[in-house]
mmCIF file of C-alpha atoms in Angstrom:
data_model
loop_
_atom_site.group_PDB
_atom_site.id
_atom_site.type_symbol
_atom_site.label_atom_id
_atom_site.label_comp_id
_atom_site.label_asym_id
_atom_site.label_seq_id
_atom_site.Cartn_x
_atom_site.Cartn_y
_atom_site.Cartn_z
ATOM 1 C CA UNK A 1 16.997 6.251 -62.391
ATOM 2 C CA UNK A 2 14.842 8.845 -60.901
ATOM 3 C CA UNK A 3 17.019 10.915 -58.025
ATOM 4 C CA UNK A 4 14.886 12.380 -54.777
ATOM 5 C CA UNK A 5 14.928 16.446 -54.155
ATOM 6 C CA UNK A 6 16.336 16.943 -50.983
ATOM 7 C CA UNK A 7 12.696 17.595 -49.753
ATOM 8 C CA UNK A 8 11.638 14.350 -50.722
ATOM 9 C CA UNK A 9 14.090 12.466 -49.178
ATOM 10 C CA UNK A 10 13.515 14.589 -45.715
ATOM 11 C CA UNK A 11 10.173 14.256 -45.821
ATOM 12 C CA UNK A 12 11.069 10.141 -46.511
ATOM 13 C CA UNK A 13 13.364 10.791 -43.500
ATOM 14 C CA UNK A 14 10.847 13.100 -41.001
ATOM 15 C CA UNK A 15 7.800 10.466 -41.532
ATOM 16 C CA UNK A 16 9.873 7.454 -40.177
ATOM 17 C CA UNK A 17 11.178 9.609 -37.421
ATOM 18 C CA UNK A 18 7.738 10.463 -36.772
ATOM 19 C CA UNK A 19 6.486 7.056 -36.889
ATOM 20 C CA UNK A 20 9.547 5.822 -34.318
ATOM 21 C CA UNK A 21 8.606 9.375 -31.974
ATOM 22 C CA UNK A 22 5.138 7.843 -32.463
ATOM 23 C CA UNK A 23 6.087 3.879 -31.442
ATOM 24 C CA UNK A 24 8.140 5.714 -28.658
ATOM 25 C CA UNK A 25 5.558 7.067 -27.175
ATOM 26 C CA UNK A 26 2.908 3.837 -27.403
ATOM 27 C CA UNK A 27 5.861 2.267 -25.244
ATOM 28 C CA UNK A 28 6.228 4.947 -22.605
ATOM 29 C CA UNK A 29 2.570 5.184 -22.221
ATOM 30 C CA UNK A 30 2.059 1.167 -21.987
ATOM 31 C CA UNK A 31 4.852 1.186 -18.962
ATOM 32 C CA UNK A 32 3.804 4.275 -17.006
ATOM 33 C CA UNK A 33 0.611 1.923 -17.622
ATOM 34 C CA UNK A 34 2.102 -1.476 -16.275
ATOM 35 C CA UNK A 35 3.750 0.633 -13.572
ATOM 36 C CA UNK A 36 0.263 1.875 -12.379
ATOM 37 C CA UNK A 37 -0.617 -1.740 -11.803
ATOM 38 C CA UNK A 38 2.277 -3.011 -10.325
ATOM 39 C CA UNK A 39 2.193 -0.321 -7.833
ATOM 40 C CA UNK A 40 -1.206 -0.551 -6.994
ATOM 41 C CA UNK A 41 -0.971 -4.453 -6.830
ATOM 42 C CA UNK A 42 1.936 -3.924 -4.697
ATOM 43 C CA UNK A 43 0.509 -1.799 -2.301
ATOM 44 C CA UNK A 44 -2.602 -3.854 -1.851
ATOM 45 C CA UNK A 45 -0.073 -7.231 -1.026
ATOM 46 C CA UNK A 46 1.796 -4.919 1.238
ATOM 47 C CA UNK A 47 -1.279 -3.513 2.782
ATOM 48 C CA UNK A 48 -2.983 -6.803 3.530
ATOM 49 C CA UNK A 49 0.242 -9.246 4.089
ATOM 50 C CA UNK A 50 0.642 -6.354 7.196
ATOM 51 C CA UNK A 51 -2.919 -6.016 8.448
ATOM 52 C CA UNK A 52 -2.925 -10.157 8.264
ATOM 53 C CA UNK A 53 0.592 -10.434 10.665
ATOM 54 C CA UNK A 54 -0.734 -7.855 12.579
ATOM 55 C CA UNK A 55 -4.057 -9.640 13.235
ATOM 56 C CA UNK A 56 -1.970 -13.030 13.950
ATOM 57 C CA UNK A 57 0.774 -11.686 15.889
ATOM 58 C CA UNK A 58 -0.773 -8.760 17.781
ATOM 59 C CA UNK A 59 -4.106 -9.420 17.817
ATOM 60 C CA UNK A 60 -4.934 -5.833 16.207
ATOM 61 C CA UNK A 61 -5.542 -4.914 12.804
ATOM 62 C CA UNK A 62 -5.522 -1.679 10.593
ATOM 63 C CA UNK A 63 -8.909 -0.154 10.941
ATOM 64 C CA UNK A 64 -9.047 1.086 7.069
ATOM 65 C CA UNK A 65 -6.892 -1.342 5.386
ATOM 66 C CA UNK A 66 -9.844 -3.478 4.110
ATOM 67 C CA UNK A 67 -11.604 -0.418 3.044
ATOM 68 C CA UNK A 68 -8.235 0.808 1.257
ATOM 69 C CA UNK A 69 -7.511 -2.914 -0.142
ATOM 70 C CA UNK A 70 -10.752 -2.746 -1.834
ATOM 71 C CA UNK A 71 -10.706 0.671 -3.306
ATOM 72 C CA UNK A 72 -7.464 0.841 -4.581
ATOM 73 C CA UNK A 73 -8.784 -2.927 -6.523
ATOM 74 C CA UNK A 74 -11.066 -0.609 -7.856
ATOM 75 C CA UNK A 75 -8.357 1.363 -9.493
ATOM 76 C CA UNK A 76 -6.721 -1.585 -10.451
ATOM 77 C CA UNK A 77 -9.122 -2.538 -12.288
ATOM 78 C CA UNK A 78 -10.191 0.015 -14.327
ATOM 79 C CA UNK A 79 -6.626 1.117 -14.941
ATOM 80 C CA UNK A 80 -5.609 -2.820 -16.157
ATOM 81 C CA UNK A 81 -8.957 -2.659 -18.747
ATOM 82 C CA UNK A 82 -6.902 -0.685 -21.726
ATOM 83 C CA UNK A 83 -3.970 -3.042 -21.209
ATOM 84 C CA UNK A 84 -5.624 -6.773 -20.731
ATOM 85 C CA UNK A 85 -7.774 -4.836 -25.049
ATOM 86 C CA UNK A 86 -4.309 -4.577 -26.001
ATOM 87 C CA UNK A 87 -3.805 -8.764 -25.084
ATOM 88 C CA UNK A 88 -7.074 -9.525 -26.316
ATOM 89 C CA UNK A 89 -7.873 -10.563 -23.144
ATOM 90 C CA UNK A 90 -11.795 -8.805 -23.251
ATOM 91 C CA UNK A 91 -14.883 -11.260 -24.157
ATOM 92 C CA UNK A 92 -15.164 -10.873 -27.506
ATOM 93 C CA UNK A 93 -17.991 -13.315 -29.709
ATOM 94 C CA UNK A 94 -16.543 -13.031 -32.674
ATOM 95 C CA UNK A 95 -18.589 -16.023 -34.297
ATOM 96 C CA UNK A 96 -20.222 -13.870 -36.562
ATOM 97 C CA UNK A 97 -17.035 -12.237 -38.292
ATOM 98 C CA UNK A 98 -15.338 -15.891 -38.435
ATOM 99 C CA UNK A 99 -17.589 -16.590 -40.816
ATOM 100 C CA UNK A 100 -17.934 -13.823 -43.033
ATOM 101 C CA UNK A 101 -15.598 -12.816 -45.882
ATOM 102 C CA UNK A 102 -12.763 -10.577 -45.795
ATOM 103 C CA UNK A 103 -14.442 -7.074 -46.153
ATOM 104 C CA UNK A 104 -17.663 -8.678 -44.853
ATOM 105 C CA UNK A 105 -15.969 -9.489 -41.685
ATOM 106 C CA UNK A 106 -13.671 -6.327 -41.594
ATOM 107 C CA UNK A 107 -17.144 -3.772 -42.257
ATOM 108 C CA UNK A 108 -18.103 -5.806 -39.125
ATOM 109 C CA UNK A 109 -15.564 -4.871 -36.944
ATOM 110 C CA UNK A 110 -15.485 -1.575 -37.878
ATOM 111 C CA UNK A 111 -19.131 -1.392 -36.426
ATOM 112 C CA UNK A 112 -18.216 -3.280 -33.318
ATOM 113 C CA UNK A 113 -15.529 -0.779 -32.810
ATOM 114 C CA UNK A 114 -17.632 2.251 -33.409
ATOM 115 C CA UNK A 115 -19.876 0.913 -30.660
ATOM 116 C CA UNK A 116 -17.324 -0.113 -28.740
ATOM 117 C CA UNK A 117 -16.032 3.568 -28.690
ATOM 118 C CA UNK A 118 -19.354 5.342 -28.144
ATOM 119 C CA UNK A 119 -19.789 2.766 -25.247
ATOM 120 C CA UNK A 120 -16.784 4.029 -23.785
ATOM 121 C CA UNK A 121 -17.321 7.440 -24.033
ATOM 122 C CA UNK A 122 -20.466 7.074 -22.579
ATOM 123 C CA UNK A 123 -19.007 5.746 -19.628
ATOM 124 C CA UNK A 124 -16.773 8.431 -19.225
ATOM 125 C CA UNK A 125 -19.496 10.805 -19.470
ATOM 126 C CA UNK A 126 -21.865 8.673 -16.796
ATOM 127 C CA UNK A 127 -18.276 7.959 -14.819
ATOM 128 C CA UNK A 128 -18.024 11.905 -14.546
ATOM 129 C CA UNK A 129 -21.957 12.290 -13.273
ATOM 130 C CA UNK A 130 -20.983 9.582 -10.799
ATOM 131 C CA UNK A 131 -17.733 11.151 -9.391
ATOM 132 C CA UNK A 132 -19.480 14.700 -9.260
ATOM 133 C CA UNK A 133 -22.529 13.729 -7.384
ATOM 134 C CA UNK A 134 -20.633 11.364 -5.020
ATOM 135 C CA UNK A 135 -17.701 14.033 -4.123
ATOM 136 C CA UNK A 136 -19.613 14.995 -0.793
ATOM 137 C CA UNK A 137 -19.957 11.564 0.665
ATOM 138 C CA UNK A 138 -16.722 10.364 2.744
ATOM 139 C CA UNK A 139 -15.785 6.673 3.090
ATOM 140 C CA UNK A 140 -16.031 5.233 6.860
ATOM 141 C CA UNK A 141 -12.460 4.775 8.008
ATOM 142 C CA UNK A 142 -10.571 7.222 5.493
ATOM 143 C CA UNK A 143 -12.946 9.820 5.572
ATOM 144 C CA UNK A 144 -11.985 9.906 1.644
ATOM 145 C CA UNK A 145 -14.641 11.686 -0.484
ATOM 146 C CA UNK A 146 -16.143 8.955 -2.859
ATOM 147 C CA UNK A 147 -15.757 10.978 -6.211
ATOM 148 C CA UNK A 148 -11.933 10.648 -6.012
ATOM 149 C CA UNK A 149 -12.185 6.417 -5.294
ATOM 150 C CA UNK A 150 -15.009 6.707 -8.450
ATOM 151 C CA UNK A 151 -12.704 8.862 -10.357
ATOM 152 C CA UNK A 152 -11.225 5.440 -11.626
ATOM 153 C CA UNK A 153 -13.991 5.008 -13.932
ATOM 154 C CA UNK A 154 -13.580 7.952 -16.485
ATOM 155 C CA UNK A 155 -10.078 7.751 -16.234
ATOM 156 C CA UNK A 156 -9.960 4.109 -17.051
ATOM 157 C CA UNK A 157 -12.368 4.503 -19.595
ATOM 158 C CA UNK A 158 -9.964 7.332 -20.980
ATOM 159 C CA UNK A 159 -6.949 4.799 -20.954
ATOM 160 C CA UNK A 160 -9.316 1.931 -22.917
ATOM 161 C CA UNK A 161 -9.785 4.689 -25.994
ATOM 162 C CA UNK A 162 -6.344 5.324 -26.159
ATOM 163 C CA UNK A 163 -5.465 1.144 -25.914
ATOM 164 C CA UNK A 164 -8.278 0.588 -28.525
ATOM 165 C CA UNK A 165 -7.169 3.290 -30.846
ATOM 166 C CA UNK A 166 -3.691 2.411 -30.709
ATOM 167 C CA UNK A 167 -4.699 -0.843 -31.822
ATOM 168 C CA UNK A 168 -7.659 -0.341 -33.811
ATOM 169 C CA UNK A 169 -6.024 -1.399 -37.353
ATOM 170 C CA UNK A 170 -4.705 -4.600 -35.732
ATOM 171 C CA UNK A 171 -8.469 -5.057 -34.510
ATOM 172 C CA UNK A 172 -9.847 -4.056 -37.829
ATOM 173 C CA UNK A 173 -7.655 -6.801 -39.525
ATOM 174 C CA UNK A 174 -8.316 -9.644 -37.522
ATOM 175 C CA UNK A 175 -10.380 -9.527 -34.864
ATOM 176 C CA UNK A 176 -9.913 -9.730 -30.989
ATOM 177 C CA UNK A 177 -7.445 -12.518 -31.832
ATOM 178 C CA UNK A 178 -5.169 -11.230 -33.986
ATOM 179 C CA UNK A 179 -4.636 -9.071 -30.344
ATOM 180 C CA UNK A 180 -3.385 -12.146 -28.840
ATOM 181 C CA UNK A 181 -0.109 -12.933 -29.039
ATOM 182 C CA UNK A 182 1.892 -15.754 -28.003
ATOM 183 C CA UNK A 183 4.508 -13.568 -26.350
ATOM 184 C CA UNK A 184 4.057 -11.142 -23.315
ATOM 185 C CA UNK A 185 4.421 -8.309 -24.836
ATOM 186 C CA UNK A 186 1.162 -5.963 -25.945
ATOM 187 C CA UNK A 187 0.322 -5.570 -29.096
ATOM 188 C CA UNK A 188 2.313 -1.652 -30.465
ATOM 189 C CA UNK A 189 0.282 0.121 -33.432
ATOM 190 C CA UNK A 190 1.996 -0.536 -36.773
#
């Protein structure tokens, strides 16, 4: 029987604390995530359930709710993109790596992540151009500059990296669908 140095058996002890400070994190980040949504979904029912009584029972509306409703759908969107990767929820044609072998079908992946990750970096980089050259332009009712409605692009694009990396080795072993899971809970890196 071979006994640990003290050393050993704290570093034992420091790389599962690590790795639970590590899972600990992945779940704080996923709900501040959720939380985005809900409260942007829940401001966009609130918004429109009011401007529709208002229409019906005062025949007067909120001049800029539409305008809000569909720029804060915007947000919602691109913020929601990193969590629906984590469900497996994205198109995926994965055809191609059903049918090849193990390290065939895994070398495969790897590719379609690389390209996947270059893709979203690029549309960080394009999402930046975008936000910079619209900044000056106001929207009609708000008077909001553009760049900060467009600013949901990089930022969501930022969120999908961190999704897809946190689940990149559950990608790499099985695909889109080993993302999807029967219960509601995201995939968490392991």
């Amino acid at each position: 029987m071979t006994l640990k140095r003290p050393a050993e058996r704290r570093g034992a002890t420091s790389t599962g604390a690590s790795e639970m400070l590590a899972r600990k994190a992945e779940t704080i980040f996923i709900e501040a995530n959720r939380w985005a949504l809900i409260a942007i979904l829940s401001l966009m029912a609130v918004l429109v359930f009011t401007n529709v009584c208002l229409r019906y029972f005062t025949n007067h509306s909120i001049t800029w709710s539409d305008e809000v409703s569909r720029h804060l759908m915007i947000w919602l969107t691109f913020i929601g993109a990193g969590l629906t990767l984590r469900h497996g929820g994205l198109v995926a044609i994965d055809n191609l790596q059903a049918v090849l072998a193990g390290r065939q079908a895994r070398a495969l992946r790897a590719l379609v992540a690389a390209i996947m990750i270059i893709f979203f970096l690029t549309m960080i980089w394009a999402g930046k151009i975008y936000v910079e050259r619209t900044m000056f332009q106001t929207t009609p009712s708000t008077r909001i500059p553009f760049g900060y409605i467009y600013l949901a692009m990089p930022i969501g694009f930022g969120l999908l990296i961190i999704h897809f990396l946190l689940v990149l080795k559950t990608y790499l072993a099985g695909g889109m669908g080993a993302l999807q899971q029967s219960d509601d809970a995201p995939p968490v890196a392991g």
